[in-house]
Tab-separated table of C-alpha atoms in Angstrom:
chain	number	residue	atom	x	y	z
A	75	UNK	CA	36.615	-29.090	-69.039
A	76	UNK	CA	34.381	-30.172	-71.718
A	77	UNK	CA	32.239	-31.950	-69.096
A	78	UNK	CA	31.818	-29.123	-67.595
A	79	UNK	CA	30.825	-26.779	-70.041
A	80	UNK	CA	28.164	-29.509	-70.265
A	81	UNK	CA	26.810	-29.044	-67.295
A	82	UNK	CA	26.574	-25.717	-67.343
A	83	UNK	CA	24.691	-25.457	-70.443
A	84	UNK	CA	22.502	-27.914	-69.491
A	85	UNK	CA	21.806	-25.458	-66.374
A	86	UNK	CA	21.232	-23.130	-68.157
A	87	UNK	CA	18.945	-24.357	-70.263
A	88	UNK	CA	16.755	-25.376	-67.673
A	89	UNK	CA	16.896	-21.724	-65.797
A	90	UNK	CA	15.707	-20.530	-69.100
A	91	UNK	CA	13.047	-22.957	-69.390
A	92	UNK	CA	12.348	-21.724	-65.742
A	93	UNK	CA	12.205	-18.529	-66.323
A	94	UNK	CA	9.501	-18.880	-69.544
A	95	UNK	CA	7.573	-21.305	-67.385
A	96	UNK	CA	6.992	-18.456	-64.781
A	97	UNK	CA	6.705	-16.179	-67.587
A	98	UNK	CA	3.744	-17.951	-68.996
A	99	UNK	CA	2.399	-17.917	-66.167
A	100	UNK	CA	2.146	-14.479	-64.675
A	101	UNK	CA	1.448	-13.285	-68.282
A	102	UNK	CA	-1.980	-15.434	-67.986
A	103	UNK	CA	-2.771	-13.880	-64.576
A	104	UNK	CA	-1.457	-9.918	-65.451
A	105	UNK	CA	-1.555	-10.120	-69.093
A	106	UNK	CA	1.169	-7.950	-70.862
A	107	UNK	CA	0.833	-4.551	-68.616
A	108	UNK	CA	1.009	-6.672	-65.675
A	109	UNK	CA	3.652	-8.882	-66.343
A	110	UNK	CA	7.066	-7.646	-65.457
A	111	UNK	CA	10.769	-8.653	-64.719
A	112	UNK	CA	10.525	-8.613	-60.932
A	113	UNK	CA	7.241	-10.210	-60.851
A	114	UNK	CA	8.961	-13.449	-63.484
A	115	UNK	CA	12.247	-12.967	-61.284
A	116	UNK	CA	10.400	-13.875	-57.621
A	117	UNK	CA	8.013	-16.412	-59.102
A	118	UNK	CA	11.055	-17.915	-61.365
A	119	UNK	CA	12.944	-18.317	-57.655
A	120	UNK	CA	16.392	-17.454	-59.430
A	121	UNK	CA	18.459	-14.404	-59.260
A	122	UNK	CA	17.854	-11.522	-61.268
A	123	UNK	CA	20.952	-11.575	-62.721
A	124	UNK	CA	19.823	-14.691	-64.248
A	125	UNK	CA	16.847	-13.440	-65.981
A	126	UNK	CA	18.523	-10.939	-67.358
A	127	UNK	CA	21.096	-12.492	-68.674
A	128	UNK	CA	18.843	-14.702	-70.371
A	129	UNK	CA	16.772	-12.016	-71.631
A	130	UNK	CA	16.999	-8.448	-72.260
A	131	UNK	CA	13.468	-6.942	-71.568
A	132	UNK	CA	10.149	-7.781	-70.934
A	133	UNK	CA	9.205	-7.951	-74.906
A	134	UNK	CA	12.072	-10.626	-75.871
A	135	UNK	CA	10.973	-12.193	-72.847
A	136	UNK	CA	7.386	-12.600	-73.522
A	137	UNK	CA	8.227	-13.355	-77.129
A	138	UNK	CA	10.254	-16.130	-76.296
A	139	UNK	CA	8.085	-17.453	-73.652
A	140	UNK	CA	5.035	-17.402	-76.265
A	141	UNK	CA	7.349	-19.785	-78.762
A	142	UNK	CA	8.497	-22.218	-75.970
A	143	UNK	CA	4.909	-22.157	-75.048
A	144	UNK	CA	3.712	-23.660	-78.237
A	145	UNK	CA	6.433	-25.541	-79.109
A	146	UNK	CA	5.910	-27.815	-75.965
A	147	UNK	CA	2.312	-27.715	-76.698
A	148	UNK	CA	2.948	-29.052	-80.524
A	149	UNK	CA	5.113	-31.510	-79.269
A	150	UNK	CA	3.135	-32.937	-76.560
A	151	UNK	CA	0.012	-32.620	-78.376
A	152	UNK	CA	0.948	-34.275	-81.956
A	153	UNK	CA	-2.462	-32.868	-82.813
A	154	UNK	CA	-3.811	-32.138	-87.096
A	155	UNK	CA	-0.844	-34.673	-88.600
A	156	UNK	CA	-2.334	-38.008	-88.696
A	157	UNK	CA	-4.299	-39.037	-92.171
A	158	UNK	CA	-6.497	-41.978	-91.956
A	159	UNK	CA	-8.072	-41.629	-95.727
A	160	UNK	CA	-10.273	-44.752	-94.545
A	161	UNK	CA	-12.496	-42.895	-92.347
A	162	UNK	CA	-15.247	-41.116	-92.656
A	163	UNK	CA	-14.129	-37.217	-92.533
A	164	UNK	CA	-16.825	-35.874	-89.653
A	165	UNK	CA	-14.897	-38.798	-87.904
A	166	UNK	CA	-11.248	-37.493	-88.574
A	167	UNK	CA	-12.005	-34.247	-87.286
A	168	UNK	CA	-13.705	-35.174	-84.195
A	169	UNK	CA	-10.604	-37.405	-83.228
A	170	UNK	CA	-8.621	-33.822	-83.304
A	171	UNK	CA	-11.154	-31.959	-81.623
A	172	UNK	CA	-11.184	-34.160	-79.347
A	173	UNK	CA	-7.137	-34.108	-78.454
A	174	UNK	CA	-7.884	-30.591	-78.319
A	175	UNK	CA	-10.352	-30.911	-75.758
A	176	UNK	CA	-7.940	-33.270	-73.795
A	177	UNK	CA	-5.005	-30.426	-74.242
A	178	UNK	CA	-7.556	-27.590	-72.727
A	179	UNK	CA	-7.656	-29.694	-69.231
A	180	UNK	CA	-3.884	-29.023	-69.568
A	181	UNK	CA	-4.336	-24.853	-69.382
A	182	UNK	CA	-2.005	-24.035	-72.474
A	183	UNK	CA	-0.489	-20.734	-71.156
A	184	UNK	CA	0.718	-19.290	-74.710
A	185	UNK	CA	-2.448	-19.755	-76.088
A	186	UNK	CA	-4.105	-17.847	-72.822
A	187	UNK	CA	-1.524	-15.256	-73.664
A	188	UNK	CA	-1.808	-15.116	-77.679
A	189	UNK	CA	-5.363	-14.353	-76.620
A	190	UNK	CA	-4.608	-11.350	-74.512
A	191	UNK	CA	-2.300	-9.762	-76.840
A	192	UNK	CA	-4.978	-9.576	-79.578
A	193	UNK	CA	-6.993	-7.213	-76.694
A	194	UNK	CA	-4.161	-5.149	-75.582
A	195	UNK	CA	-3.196	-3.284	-78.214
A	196	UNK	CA	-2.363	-0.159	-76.624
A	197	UNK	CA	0.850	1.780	-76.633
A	198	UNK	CA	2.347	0.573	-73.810
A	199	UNK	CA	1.969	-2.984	-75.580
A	200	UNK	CA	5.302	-4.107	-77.070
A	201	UNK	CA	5.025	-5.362	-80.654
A	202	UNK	CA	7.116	-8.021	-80.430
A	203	UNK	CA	4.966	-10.188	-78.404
A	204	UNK	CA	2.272	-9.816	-80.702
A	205	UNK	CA	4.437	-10.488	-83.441
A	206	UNK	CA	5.483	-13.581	-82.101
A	207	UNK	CA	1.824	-15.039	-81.392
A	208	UNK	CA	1.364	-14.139	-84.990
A	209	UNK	CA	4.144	-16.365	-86.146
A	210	UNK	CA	3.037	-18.731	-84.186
A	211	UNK	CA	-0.595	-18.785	-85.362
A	212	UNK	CA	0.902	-19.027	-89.134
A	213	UNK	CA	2.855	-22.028	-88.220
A	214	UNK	CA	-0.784	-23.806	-86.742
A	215	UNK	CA	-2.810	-22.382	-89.358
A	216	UNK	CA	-0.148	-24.120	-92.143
A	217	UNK	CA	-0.155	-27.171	-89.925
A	218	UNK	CA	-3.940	-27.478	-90.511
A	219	UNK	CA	-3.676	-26.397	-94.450
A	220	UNK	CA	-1.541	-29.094	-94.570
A	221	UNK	CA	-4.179	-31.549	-92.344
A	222	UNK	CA	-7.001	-29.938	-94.798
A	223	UNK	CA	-5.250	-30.675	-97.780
A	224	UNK	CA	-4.682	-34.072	-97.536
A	225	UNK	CA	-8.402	-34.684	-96.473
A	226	UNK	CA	-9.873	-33.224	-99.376
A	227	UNK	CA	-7.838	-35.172	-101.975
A	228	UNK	CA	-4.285	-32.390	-102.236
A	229	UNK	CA	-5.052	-31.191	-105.340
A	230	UNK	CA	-4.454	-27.472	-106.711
A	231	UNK	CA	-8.008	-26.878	-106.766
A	232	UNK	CA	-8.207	-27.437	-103.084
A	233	UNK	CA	-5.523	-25.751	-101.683
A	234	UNK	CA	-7.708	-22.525	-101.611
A	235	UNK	CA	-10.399	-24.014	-99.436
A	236	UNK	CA	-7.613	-25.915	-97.269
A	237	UNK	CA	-7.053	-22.369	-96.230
A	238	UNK	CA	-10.613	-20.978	-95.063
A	239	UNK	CA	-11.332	-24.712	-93.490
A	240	UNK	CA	-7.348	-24.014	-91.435
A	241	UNK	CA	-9.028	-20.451	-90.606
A	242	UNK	CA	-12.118	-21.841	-89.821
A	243	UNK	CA	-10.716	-24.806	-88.045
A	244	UNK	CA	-8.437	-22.261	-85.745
A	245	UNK	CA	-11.688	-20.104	-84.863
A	246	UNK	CA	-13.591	-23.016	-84.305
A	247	UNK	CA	-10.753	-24.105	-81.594
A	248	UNK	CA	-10.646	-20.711	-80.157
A	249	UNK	CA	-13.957	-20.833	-79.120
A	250	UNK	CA	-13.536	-23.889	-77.745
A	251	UNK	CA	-10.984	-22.508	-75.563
A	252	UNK	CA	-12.858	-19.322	-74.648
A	253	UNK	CA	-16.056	-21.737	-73.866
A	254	UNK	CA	-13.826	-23.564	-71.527
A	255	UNK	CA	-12.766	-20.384	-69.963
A	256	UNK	CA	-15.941	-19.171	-69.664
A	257	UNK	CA	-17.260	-22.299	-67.593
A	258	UNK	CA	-14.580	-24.938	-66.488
A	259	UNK	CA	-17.573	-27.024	-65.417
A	260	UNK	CA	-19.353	-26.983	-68.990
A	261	UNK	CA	-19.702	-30.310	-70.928
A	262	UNK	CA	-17.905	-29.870	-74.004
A	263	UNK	CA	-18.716	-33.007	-75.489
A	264	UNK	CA	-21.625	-31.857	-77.728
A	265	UNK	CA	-19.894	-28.327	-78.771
A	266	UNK	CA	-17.128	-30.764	-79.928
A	267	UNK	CA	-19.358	-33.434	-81.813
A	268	UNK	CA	-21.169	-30.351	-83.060
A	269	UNK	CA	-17.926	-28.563	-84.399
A	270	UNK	CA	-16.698	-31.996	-86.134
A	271	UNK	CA	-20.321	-32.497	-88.036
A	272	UNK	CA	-20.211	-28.639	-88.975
A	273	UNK	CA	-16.266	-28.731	-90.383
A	274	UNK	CA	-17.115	-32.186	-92.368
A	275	UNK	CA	-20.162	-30.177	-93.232
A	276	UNK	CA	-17.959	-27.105	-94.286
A	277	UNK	CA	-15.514	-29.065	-96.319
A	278	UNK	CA	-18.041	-30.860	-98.437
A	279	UNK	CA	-19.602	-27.274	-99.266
A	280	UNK	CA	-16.604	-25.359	-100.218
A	281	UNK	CA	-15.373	-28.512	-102.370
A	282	UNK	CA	-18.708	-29.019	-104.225
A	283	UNK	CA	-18.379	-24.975	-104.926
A	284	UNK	CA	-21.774	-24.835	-104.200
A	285	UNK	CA	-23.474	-21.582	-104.448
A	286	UNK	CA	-25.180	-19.422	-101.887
A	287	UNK	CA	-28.577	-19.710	-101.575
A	288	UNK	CA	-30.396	-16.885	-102.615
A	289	UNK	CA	-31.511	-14.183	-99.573
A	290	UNK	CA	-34.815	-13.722	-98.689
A	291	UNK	CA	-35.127	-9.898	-99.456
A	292	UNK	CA	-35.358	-9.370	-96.018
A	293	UNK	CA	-33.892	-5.659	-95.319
A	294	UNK	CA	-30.991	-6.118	-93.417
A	295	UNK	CA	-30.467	-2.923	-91.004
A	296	UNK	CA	-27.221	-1.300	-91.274
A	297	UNK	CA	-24.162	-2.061	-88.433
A	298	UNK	CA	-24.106	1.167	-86.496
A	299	UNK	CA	-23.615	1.256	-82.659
A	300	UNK	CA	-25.903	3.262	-80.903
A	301	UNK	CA	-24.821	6.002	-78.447
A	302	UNK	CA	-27.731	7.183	-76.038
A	303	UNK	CA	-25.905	10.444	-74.974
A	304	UNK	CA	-22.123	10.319	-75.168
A	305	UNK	CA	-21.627	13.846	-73.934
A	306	UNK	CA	-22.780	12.863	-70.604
A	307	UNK	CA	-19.855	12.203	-67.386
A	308	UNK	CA	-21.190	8.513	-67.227
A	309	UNK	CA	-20.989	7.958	-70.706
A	310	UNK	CA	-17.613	9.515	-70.654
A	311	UNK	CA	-16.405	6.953	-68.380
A	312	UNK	CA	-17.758	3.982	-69.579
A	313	UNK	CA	-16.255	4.604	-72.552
A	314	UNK	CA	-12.824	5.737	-71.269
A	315	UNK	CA	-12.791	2.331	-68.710
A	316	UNK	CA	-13.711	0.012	-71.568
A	317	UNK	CA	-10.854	1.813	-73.770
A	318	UNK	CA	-8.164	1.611	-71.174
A	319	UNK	CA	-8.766	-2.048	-70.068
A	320	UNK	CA	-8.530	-3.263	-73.710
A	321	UNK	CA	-5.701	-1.080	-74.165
A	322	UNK	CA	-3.775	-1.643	-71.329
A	323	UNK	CA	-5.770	-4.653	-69.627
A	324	UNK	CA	-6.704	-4.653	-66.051
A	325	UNK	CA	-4.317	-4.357	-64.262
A	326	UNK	CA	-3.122	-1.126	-66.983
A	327	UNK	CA	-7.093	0.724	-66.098
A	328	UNK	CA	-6.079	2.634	-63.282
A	329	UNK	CA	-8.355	5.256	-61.542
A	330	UNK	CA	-6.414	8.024	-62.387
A	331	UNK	CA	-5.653	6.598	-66.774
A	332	UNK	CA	-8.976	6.405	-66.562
A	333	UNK	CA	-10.405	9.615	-65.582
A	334	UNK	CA	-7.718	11.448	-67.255
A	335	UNK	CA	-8.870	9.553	-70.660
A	336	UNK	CA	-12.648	10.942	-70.262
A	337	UNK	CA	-11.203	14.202	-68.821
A	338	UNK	CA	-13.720	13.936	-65.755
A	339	UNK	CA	-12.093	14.393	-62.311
A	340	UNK	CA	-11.790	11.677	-59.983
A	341	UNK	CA	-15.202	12.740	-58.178
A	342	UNK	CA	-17.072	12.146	-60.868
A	343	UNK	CA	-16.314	8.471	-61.109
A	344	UNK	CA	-16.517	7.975	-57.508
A	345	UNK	CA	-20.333	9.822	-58.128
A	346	UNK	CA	-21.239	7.158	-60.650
A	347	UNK	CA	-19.440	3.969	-59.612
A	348	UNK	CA	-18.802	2.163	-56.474
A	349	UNK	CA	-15.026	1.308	-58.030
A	350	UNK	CA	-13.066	0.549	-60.514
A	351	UNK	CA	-14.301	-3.072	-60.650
A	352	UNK	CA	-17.944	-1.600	-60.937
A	353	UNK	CA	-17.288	1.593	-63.303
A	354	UNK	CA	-15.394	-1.894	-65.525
A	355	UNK	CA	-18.808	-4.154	-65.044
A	356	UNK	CA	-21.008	-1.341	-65.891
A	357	UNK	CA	-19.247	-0.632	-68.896
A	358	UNK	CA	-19.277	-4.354	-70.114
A	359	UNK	CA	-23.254	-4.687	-69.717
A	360	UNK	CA	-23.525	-1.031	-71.042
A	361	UNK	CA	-21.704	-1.932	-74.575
A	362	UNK	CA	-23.289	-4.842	-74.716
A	363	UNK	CA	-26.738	-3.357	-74.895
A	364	UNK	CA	-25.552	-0.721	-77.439
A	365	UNK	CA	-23.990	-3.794	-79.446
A	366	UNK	CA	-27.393	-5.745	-79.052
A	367	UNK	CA	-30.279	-3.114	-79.970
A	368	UNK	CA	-28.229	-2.717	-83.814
A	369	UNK	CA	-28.377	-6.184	-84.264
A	370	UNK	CA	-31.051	-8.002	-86.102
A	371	UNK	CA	-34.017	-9.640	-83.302
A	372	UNK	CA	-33.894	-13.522	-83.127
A	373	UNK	CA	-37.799	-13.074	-84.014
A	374	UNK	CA	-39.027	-16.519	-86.024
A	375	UNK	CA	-39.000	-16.651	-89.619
A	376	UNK	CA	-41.192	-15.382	-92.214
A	377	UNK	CA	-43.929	-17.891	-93.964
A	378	UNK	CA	-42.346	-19.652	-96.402
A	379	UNK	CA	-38.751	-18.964	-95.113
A	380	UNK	CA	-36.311	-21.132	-94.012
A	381	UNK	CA	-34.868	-20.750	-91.133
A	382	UNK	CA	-31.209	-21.207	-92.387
A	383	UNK	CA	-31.755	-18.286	-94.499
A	384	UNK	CA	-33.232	-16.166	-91.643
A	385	UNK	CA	-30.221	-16.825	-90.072
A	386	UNK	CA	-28.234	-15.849	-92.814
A	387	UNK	CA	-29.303	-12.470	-92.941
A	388	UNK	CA	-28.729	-12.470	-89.177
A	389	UNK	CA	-25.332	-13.219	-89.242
A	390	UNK	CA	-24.483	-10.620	-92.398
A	391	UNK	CA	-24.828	-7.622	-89.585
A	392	UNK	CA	-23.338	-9.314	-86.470
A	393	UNK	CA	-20.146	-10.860	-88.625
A	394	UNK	CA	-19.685	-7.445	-89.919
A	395	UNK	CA	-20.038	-5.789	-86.173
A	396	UNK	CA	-17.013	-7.735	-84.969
A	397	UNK	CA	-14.883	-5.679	-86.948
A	398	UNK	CA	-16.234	-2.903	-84.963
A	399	UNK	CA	-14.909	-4.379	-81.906
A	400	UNK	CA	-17.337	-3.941	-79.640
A	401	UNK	CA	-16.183	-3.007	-76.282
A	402	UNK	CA	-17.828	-5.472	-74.527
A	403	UNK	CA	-15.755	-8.252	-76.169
A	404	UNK	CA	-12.894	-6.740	-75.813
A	405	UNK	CA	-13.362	-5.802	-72.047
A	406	UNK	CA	-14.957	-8.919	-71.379
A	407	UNK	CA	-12.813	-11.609	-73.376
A	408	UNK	CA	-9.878	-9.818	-71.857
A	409	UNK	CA	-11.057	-10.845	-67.980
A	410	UNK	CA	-12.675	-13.794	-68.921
A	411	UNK	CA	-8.733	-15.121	-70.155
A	412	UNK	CA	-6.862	-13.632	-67.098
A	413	UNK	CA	-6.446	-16.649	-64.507
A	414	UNK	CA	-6.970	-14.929	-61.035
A	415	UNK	CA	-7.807	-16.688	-57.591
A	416	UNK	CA	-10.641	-14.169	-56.977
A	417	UNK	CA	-11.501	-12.655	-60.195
A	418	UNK	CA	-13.294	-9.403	-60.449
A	419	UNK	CA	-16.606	-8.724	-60.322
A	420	UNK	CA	-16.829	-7.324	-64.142
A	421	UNK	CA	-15.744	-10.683	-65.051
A	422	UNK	CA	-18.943	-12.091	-63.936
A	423	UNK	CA	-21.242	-9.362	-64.963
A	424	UNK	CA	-19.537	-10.449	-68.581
A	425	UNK	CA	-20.163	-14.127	-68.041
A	426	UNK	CA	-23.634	-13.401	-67.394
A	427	UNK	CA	-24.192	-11.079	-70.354
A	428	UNK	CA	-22.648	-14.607	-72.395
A	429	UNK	CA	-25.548	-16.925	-70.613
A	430	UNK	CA	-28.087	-14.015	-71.444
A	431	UNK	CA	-27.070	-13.645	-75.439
A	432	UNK	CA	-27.169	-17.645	-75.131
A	433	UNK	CA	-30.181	-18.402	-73.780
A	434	UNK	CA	-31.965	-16.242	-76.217
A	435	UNK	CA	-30.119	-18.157	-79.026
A	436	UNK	CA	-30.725	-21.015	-77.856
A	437	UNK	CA	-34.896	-20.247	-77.603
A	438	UNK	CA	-34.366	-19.284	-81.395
A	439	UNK	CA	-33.299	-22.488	-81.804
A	440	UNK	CA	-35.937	-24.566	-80.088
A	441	UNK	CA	-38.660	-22.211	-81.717
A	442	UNK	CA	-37.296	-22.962	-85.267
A	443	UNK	CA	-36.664	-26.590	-85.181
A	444	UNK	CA	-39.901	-27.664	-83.266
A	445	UNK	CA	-41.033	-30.110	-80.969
A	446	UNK	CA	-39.598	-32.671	-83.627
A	447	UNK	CA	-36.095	-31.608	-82.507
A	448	UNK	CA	-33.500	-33.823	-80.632
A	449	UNK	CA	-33.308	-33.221	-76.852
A	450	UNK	CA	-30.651	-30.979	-76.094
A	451	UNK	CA	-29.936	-30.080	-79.977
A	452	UNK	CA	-30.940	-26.041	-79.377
A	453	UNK	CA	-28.504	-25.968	-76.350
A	454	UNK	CA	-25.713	-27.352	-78.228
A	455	UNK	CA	-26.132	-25.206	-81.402
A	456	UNK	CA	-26.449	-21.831	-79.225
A	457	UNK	CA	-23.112	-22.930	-77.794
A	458	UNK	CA	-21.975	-23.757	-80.677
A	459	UNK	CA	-22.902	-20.247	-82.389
A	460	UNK	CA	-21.198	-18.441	-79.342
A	461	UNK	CA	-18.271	-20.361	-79.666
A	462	UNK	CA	-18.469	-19.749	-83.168
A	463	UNK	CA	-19.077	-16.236	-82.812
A	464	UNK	CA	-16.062	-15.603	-80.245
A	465	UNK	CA	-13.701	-17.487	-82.500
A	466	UNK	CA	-14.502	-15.313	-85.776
A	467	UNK	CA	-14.350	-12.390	-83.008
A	468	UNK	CA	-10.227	-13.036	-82.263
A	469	UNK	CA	-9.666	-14.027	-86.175
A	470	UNK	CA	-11.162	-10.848	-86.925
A	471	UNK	CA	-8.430	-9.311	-84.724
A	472	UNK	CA	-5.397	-12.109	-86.121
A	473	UNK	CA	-6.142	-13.010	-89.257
A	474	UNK	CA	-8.143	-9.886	-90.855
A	475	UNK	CA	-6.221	-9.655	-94.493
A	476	UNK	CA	-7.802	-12.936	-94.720
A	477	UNK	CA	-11.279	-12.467	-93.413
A	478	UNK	CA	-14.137	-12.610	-95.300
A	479	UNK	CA	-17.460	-11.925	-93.733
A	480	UNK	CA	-19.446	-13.622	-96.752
A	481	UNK	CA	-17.505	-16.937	-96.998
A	482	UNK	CA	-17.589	-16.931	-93.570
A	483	UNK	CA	-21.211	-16.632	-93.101
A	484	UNK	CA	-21.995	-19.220	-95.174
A	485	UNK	CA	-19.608	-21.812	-93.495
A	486	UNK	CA	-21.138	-21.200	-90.443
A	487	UNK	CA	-24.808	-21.127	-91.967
A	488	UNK	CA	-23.857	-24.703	-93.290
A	489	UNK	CA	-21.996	-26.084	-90.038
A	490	UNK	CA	-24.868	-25.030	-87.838
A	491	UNK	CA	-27.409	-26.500	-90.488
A	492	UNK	CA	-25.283	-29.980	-90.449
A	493	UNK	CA	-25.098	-29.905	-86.596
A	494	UNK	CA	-29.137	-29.198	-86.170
A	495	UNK	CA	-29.049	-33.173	-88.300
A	496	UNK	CA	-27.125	-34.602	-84.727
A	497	UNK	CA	-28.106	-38.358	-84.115
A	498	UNK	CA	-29.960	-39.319	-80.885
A	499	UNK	CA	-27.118	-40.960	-79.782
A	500	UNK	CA	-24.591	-38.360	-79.855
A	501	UNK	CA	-26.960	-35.579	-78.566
A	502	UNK	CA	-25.392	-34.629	-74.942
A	503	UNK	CA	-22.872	-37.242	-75.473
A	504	UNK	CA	-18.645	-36.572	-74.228
């Protein structure tokens, strides 16, 4: 009898592990609104009976899923434990960036899906997803406190900067993520070498407590987003698509949420937009040109200023707009992380609003640093400054009690700085 009570746990187990597999997976393709029970039950290939035995609802089960997510990742990974005091720091954290890399190639679903459920945040979201993810973030972020500690010496006086470097560390790997997401085919290589000369670059600053360079008196505009004519029917439903889709992600922005949410009749969209996958892309590329025209210009600097402290001032308003959440990051992170065979159009339209903002970085960059520059150093920092910028975007949404816009723009001030310093022989090197 005992042997068989066994081998029925043991089958259970793995119909669990079954069922959060599937799970995982839908969750990446639907997100939360689009995952449910009887899409996990066919794709699981068991009963439903045995789903819901295992689980009550759709929020334990995504909540669970989430944890066995990461916990397979954490194991399989081993990655931010080892300690090698011997070398050189830039080189301990490009080892780990590097397993990260490696781990991307293996699509971690729960991170896909942590992702998501810092976009939809509607009420039809369950909280205890969410929740979850944000357990699950404290356990990696104290993983890397703990990695951060030991590097810079474990002493009281560092624990404190452990923390912003774990913070920093986690948005740095998020972008990573949403780079790779953003195109599979991109050469990560000198993002990564890039990240690992910035973090060394970080640590050294925040340990040496140096202090901030002083500003160049440039007048920084305020952070305001600005509205052409929001009383109009288009306007309406730009808005009402973007707020729906973050809300209640794609599959969530029906026709009829959407329209009721602007209070237009059906008509009217149909009058402006081809469909919903064009009213979506519109609104992405419309929000993004609100969002751009209140930033600061990437003009050159003033003579006699440097351009680290031009881009200081730059990155006081556009730090400080992410907490606006601007709809196009929302609406556009949230299509560029669901996993679809044939994704929609709006997902492109956002992907090339990304190799627009990037291009114009990266011209910044090349203007600035001068024909003296590296090959291929301006590409790799504007990559690096996106994937900076869409990391700090998803900590602003995670971690806000513990977000600080100045520290923060001064770590990343410093990192891109240090990476600008890349040797010839690392410069476009995997």
């Amino acid at each position: 009898m005992a042997r068989k009570t066994t081998r029925q746990h043991s089958q259970g187990e793995a119909s669990r592990r079954t069922i959060l597999d599937a799970t995982l997976q839908i969750a990446g393709e639907r997100g939360y609104v689009g995952t449910t029970m009887a899409k996990v039950t066919k794709a699981s290939g068991l009963p439903a009976s045995s789903v819901y035995w295992h689980f009550r609802n759709k929020d334990e089960l995504l909540a669970d899923a989430l944890d066995h997510g990461y916990r397979r990742f954490a194991d399989e990974q081993s990655l931010w434990l080892d300690h090698d005091p011997e070398a050189p720091l830039e080189d301990r954290v490009l080892r780990e960036l590097r397993g990260t890399t490696r781990a991307l190639d293996e699509d971690p679903d729960f991170w896909r899906m942590g992702l998501l459920l810092a976009l939809e945040t509607g009420p039809a979201v369950g909280s205890g997803p969410r929740e979850r993810f944000l357990d699950v973030r404290e356990r990696a972020i104290a993983r890397l406190v703990s990695w951060w500690h030991a590097q810079l010496g474990a002493t009281a006086s560092t624990a404190a900067h452990a923390h912003t470097l774990a913070l920093l560390t986690v948005a740095s790997t998020d972008g990573l993520f949403l780079a790779h997401q953003s195109d599979v085919q991109e050469d990560l290589g000198p993002l990564v070498q890039a990240l690992a000369r910035g973090l060394a670059a970080a640590a050294r600053h925040l340990v040496a407590d140096e202090p901030a360079p002083r500003r160049t008196g440039r007048r920084v505009p305020p952070v305001r987003l600005v509205v052409a004519d929001p009383d109009s029917g288009r306007e309406k439903l730009l808005r009402a698509a973007a707020d729906v889709a973050a809300a209640s992600g794609y599959d969530g922005a029906g026709i009829a949420r959407i329209c009721e949410q602007a209070g237009l009749p059906a008509s009217s969209l149909y009058w402006h937009f081809k469909d919903k996958d064009d009213l979506l892309a519109s609104a992405i590329e419309h929000s993004y040109q609100e969002w751009y025209v209140a930033q600061p210009a990437w003009l050159p600097p003033d003579p006699g200023t440097r351009w680290q402290d031009e881009l200081r001032d730059h990155f006081a308003v556009s730090l400080r707009s992410l907490a606006e959440r601007p709809l196009f990051l929302r609406l556009g992170h949230l299509l560029l992380l669901l996993r679809r065979e044939q994704p929609p159009a709006a997902r492109a339209r956002f992907v090339g609003v990304r190799r627009q903002a990037r291009l114009v970085q990266e011209q910044w960059f090349a203007q600035v640093l001068g024909p003296d520059a590296l090959p291929g150093t301006a590409d790799a920092l504007g990559l690096l400054t996106m994937a900076l910028s869409d990391g700090l975007f998803f900590s602003n949404q995670l971690d806000e009690p513990t977000w600080d816009v100045g520290v923060f723009t001064e770590l990343l001030v410093t990192m891109l700085d240090a990476a600008s310093s890349v040797p010839a022989s690392e410069v476009g090197a995997s």
